[in-house]
Short mmCIF file of C-alpha atoms and ligand atoms in Angstrom, two decimals:
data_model
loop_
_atom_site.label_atom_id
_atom_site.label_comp_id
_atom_site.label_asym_id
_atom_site.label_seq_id
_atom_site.Cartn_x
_atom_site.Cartn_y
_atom_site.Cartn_z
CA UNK Y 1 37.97 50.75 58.02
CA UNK Y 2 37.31 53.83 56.71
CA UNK Y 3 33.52 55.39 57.42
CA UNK Y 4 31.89 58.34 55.65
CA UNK Y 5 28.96 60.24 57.36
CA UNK Y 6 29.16 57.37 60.09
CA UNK Y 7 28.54 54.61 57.53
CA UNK Y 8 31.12 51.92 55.94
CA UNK Y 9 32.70 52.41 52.55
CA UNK Y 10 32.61 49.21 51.40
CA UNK Y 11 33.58 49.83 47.98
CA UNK Y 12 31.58 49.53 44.80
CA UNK Y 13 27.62 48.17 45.54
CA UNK Y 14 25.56 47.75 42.86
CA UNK Y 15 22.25 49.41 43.10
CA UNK Y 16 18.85 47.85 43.26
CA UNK Y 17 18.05 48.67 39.88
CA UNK Y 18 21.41 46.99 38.77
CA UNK Y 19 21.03 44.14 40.45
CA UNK Y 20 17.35 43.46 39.26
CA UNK Y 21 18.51 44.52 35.06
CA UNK Y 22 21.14 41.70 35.69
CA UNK Y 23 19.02 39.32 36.95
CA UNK Y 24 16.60 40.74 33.53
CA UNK Y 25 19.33 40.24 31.10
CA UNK Y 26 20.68 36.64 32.51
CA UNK Y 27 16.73 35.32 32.23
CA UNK Y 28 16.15 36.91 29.23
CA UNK Y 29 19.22 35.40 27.98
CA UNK Y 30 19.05 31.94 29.25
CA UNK Y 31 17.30 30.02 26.65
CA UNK Y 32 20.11 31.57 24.03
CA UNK Y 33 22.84 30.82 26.13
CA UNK Y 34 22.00 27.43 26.13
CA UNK Y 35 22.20 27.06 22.61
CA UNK Y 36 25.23 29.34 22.15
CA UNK Y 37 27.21 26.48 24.38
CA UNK Y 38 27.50 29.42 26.88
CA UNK Y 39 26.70 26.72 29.80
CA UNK Y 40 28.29 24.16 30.58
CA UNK Y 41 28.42 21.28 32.77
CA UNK Y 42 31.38 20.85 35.70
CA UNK Y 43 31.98 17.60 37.17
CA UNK Y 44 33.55 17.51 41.00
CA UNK Y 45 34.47 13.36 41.98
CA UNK Y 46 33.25 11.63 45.05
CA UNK Y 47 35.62 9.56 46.46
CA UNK Y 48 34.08 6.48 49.28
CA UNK Y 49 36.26 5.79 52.39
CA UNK Y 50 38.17 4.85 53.38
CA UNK Y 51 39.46 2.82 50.24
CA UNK Y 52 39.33 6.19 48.31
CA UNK Y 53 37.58 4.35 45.08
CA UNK Y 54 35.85 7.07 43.06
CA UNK Y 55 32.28 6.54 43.21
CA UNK Y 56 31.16 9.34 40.84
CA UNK Y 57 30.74 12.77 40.33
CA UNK Y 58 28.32 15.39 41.06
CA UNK Y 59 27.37 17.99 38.15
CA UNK Y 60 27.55 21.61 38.78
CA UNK Y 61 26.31 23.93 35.97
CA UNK Y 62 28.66 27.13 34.98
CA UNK Y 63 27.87 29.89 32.38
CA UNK Y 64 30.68 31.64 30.53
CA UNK Y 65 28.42 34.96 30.06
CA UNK Y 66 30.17 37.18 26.89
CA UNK Y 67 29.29 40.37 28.78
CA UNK Y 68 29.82 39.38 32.06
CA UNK Y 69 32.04 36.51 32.37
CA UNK Y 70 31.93 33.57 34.85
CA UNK Y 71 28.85 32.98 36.53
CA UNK Y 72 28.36 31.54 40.09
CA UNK Y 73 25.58 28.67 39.75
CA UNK Y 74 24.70 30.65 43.11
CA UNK Y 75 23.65 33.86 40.88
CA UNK Y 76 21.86 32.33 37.84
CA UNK Y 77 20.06 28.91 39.34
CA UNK Y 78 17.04 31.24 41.89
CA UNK Y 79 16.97 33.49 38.63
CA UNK Y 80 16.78 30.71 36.34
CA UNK Y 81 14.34 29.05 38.90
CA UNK Y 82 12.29 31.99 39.37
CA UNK Y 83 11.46 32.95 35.77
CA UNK Y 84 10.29 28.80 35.58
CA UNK Y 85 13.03 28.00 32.94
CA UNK Y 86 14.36 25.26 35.60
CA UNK Y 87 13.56 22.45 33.59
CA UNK Y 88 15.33 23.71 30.72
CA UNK Y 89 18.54 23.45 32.99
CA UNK Y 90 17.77 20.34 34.39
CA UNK Y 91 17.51 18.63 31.23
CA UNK Y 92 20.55 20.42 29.97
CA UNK Y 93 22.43 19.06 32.86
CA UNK Y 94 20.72 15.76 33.22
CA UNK Y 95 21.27 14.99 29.25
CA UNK Y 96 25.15 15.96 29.72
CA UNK Y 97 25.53 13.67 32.71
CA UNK Y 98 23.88 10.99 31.45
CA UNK Y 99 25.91 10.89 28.69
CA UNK Y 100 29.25 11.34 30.20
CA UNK Y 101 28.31 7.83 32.70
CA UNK Y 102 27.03 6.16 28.90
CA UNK Y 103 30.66 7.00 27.54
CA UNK Y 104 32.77 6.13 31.09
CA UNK Y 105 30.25 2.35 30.70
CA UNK Y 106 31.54 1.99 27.20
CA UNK Y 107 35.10 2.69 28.94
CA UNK Y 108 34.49 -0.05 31.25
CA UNK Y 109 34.02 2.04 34.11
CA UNK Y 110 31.16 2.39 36.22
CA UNK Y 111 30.52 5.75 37.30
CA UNK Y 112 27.37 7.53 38.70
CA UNK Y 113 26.58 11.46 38.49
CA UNK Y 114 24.60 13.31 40.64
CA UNK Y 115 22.47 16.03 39.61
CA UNK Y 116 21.11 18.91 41.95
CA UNK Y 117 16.94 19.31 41.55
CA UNK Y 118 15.46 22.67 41.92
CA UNK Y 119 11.96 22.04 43.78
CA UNK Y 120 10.36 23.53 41.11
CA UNK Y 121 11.21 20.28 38.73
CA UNK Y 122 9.05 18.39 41.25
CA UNK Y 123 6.39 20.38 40.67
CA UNK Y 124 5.87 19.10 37.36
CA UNK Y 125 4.16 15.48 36.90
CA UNK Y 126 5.77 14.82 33.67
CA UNK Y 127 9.41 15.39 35.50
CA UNK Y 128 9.43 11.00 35.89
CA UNK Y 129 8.76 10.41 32.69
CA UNK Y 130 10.98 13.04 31.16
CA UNK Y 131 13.73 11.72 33.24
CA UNK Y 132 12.66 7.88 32.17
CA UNK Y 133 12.53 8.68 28.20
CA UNK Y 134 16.09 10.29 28.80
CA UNK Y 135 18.18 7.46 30.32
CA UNK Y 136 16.63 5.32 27.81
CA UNK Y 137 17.55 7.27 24.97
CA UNK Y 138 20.87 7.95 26.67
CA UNK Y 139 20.89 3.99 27.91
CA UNK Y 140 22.17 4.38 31.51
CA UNK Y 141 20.47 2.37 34.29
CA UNK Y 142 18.75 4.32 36.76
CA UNK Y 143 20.76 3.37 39.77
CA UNK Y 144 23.54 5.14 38.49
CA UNK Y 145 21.51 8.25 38.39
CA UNK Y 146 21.36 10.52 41.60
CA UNK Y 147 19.50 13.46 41.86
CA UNK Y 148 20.06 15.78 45.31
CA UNK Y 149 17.56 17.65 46.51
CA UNK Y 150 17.48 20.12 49.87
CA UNK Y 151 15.43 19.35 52.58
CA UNK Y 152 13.72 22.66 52.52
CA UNK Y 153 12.86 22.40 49.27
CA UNK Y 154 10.95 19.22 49.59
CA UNK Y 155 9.51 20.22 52.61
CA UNK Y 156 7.89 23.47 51.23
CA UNK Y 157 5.53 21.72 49.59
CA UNK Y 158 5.51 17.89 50.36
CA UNK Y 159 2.32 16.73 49.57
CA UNK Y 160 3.27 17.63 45.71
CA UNK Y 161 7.08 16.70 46.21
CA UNK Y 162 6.71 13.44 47.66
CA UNK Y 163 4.60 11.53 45.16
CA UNK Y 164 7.44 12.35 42.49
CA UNK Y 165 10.06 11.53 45.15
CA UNK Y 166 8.49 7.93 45.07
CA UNK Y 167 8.46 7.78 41.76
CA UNK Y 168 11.85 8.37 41.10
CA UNK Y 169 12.82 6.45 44.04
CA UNK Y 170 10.86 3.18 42.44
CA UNK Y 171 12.17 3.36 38.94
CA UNK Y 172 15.82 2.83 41.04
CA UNK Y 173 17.21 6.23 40.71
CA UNK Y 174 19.21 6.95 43.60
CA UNK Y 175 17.99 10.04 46.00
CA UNK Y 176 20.16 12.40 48.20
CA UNK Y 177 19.12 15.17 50.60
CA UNK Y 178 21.75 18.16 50.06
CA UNK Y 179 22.90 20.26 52.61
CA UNK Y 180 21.59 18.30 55.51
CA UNK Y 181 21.66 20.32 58.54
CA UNK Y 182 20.55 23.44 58.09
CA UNK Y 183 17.13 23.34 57.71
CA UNK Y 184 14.53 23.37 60.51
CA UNK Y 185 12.64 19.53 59.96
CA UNK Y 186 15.90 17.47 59.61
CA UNK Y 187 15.65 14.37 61.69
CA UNK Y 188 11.93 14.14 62.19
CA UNK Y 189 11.55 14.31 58.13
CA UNK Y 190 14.16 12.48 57.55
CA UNK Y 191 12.31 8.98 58.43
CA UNK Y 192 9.51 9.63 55.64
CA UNK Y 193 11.42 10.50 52.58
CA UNK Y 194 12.17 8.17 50.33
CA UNK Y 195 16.01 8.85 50.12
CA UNK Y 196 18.99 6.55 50.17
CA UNK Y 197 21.48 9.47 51.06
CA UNK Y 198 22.51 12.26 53.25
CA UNK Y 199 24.58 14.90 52.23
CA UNK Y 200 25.90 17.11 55.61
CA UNK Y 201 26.27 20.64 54.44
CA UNK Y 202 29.54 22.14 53.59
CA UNK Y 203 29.64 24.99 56.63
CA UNK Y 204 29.28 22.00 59.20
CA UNK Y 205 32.57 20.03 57.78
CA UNK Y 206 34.43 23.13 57.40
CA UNK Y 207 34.00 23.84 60.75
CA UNK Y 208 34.55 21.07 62.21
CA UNK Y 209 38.51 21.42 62.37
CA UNK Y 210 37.75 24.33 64.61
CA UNK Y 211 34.75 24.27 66.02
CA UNK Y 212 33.28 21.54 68.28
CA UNK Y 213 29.82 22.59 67.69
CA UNK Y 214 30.30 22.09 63.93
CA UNK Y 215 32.04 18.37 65.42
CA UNK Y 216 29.06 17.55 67.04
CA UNK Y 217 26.78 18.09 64.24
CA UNK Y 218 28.61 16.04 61.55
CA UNK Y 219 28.97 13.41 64.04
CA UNK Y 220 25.43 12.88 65.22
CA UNK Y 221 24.58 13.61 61.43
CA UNK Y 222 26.64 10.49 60.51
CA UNK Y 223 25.32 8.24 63.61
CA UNK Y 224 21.73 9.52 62.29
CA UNK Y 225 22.35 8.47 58.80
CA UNK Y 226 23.60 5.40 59.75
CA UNK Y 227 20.43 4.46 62.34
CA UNK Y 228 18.72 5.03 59.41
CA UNK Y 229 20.04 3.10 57.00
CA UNK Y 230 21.78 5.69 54.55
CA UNK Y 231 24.71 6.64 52.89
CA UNK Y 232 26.50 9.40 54.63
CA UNK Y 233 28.57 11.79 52.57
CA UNK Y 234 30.63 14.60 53.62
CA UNK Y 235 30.91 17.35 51.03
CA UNK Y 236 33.19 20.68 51.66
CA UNK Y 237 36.20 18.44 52.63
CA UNK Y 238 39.21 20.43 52.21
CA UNK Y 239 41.87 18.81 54.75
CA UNK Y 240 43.23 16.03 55.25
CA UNK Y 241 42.59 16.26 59.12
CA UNK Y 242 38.72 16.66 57.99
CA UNK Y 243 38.65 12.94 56.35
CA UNK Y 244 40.80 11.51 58.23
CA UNK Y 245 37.93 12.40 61.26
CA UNK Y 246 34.95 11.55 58.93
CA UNK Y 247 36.81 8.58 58.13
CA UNK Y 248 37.32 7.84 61.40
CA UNK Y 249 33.49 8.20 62.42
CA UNK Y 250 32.34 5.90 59.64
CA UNK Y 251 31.17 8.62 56.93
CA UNK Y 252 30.74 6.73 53.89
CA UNK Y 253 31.63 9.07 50.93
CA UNK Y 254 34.03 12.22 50.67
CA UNK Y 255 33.67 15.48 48.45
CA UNK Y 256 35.58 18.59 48.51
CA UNK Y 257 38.77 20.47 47.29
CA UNK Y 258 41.46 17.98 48.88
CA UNK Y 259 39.90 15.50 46.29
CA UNK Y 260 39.25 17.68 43.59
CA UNK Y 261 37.60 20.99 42.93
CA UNK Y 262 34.82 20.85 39.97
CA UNK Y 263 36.20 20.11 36.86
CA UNK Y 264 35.29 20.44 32.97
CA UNK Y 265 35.06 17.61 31.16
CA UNK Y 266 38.63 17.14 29.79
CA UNK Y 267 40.13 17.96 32.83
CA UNK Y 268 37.89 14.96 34.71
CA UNK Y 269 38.87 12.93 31.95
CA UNK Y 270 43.02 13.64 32.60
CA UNK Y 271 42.04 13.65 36.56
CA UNK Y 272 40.58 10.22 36.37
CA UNK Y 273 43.66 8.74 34.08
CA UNK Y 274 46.03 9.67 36.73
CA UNK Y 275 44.14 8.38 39.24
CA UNK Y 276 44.04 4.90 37.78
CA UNK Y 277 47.73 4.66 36.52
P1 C2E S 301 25.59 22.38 46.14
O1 C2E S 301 24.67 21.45 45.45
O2 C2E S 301 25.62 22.34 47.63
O3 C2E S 301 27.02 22.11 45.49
C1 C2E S 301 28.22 22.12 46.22
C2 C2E S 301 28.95 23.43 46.06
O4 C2E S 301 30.08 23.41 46.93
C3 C2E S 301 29.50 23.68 44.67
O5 C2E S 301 29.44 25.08 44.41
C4 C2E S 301 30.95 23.22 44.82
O6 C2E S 301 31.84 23.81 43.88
C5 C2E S 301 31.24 23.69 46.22
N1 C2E S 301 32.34 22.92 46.85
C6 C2E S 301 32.70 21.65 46.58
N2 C2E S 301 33.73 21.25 47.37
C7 C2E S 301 34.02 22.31 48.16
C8 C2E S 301 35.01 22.52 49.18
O7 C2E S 301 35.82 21.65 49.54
N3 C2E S 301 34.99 23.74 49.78
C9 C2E S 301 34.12 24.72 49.44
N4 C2E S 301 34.19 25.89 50.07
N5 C2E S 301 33.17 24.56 48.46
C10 C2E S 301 33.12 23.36 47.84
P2 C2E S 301 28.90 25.65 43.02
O8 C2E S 301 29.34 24.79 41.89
O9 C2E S 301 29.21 27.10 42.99
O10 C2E S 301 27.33 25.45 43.15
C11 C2E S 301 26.59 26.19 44.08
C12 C2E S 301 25.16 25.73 44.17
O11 C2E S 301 24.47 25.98 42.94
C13 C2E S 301 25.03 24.21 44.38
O12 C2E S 301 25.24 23.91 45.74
C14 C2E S 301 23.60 23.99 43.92
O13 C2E S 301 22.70 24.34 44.94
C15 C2E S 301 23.47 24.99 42.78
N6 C2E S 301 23.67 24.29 41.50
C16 C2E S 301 24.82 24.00 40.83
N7 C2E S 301 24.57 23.32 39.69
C17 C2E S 301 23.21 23.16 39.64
C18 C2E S 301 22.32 22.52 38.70
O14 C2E S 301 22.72 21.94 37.68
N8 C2E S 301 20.98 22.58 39.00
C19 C2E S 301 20.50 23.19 40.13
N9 C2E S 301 19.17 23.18 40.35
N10 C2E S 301 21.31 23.79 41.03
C20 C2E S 301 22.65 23.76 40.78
CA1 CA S 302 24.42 19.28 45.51
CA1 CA S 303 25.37 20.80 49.18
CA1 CA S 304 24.10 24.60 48.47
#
């Protein structure tokens, strides 16, 4: 590598002051976007196992920015968060999703979507409500609504989060916690959350082809889940050697590239055709 005045050259870094005018503009920008049909909504399948049915789908937000192209949900979502225009996304996504599982019913197929939470959406009261008027309007019954949530975001503020969380859980909405694993409270918290599912992060399954520690942690994720009554799913699975392993230690539902990546709506739609031919 080459080093200049002892220090690496790691090619273009944007400054600071960059950085934070981005993060400006997207903000500034959001509400716009929205309307423009800048964002969109990206649908990646979940398959169970070991029949391989498809279960559902999980939605993942993308922005086509004019200026600066396509946006990583990883760049916008903590900005989006941050400036508190979260629930503006949520309902963005949650009103897409819901409507995609209302047309897939009137298909005859039976379909649920999972949609990520920011914590901030549990900080508002009104979020149950919101979310009841919506798949009324929309008519989809709650149970084939998910919404995934991170363990550290409930637990930074659970005496808020968890009254929501119940009330969510009781109208028959289905609850996941994402990225299982690689938080500090896991298994302790687990036990008083009103959740149905476990999601085990992404690093631990694509590690787990190489690395025993990674093994270990899927595995006693899965036995964990299980003690406890959930639904285990795997997300991150790229190889076959992957499922065939979480198949093989009873891991419930599969998500990851060897299934599909995230797709757009028409290319779901052609997925899902040749799927069922
Ligand atoms: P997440 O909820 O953990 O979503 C899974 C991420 O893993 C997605 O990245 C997905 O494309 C990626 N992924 C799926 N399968 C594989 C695989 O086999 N290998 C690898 N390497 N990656 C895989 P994406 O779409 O970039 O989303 C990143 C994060 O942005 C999400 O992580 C979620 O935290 C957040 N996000 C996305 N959409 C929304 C949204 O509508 N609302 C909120 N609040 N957050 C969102
Ligand atoms: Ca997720
Ligand atoms: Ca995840
Ligand atoms: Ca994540």
């Amino acid at each position: 590598r080459a080093t200049r005045g002892g220090e690496e050259v790691r090619g273009y870094v944007p400054s600071m002051g960059q950085i934070f005018m981005r993060r400006f503009q997207l903000v500034t920008q959001f509400r716009q976007a929205l309307e423009d049909g800048q964002v969109s909504v990206h649908y990646q399948p979940k398959v169970s196992l070991p029949n391989r049915h498809v279960l559902g789908v999980e939605a993942l937000v993308r922005w086509r920015h004019p200026e600066f192209g396509r946006l990583d949900p990883d760049e916008f979502v903590p900005a989006v968060e941050a400036a508190g225009l979260i629930g503006a996304l949520t309902f963005f996504v949650l009103e897409e999703s819901l409507r995609k599982v209302r047309s897939w019913l009137d298909e005859g197929l039976r379909m649920s979507v999972a949609v990520n939470l920011s914590v901030r959406n549990l900080a508002d009261a009104e979020f149950p409500a919101k979310v009841v008027e919506a798949l009324e309007r929309i008519d989809v019954p709650p149970e084939l609504l998910t919404f995934e949530l991170t363990e550290s975001g409930v637990m930074s503020d659970p005496a808020r989060a968890l009254p929501i969380l119940r009330e969510l859980h009781a109208l028959g909405i289905v609850l996941a916690v994402d990225d299982f694993g690689t938080g500090y409270s896991s298994l302790a918290y687990l036990r008083q959350l009103p959740v149905d599912q476990v999601k085990i992060d992404k690093s631990f399954v694509l590690g787990m082809g190489t690395d025993l520690g990674d093994l270990a942690v899927v595995r006693s994720i899965v036995e964990l889940g299980h003690s406890l009554g959930l639904t285990v799913v795997a997300e991150g699975v790229e190889e076959d050697v992957a499922r065939d392993q979480l198949e093989a230690m009873g891991c419930d539902v599969a998500q990851g590239y060897l299934i599909s990546r995230p797709l757009s709506e028409d290319r779901l739609e052609a997925w899902l055709l040749a799927r069922t031919v």
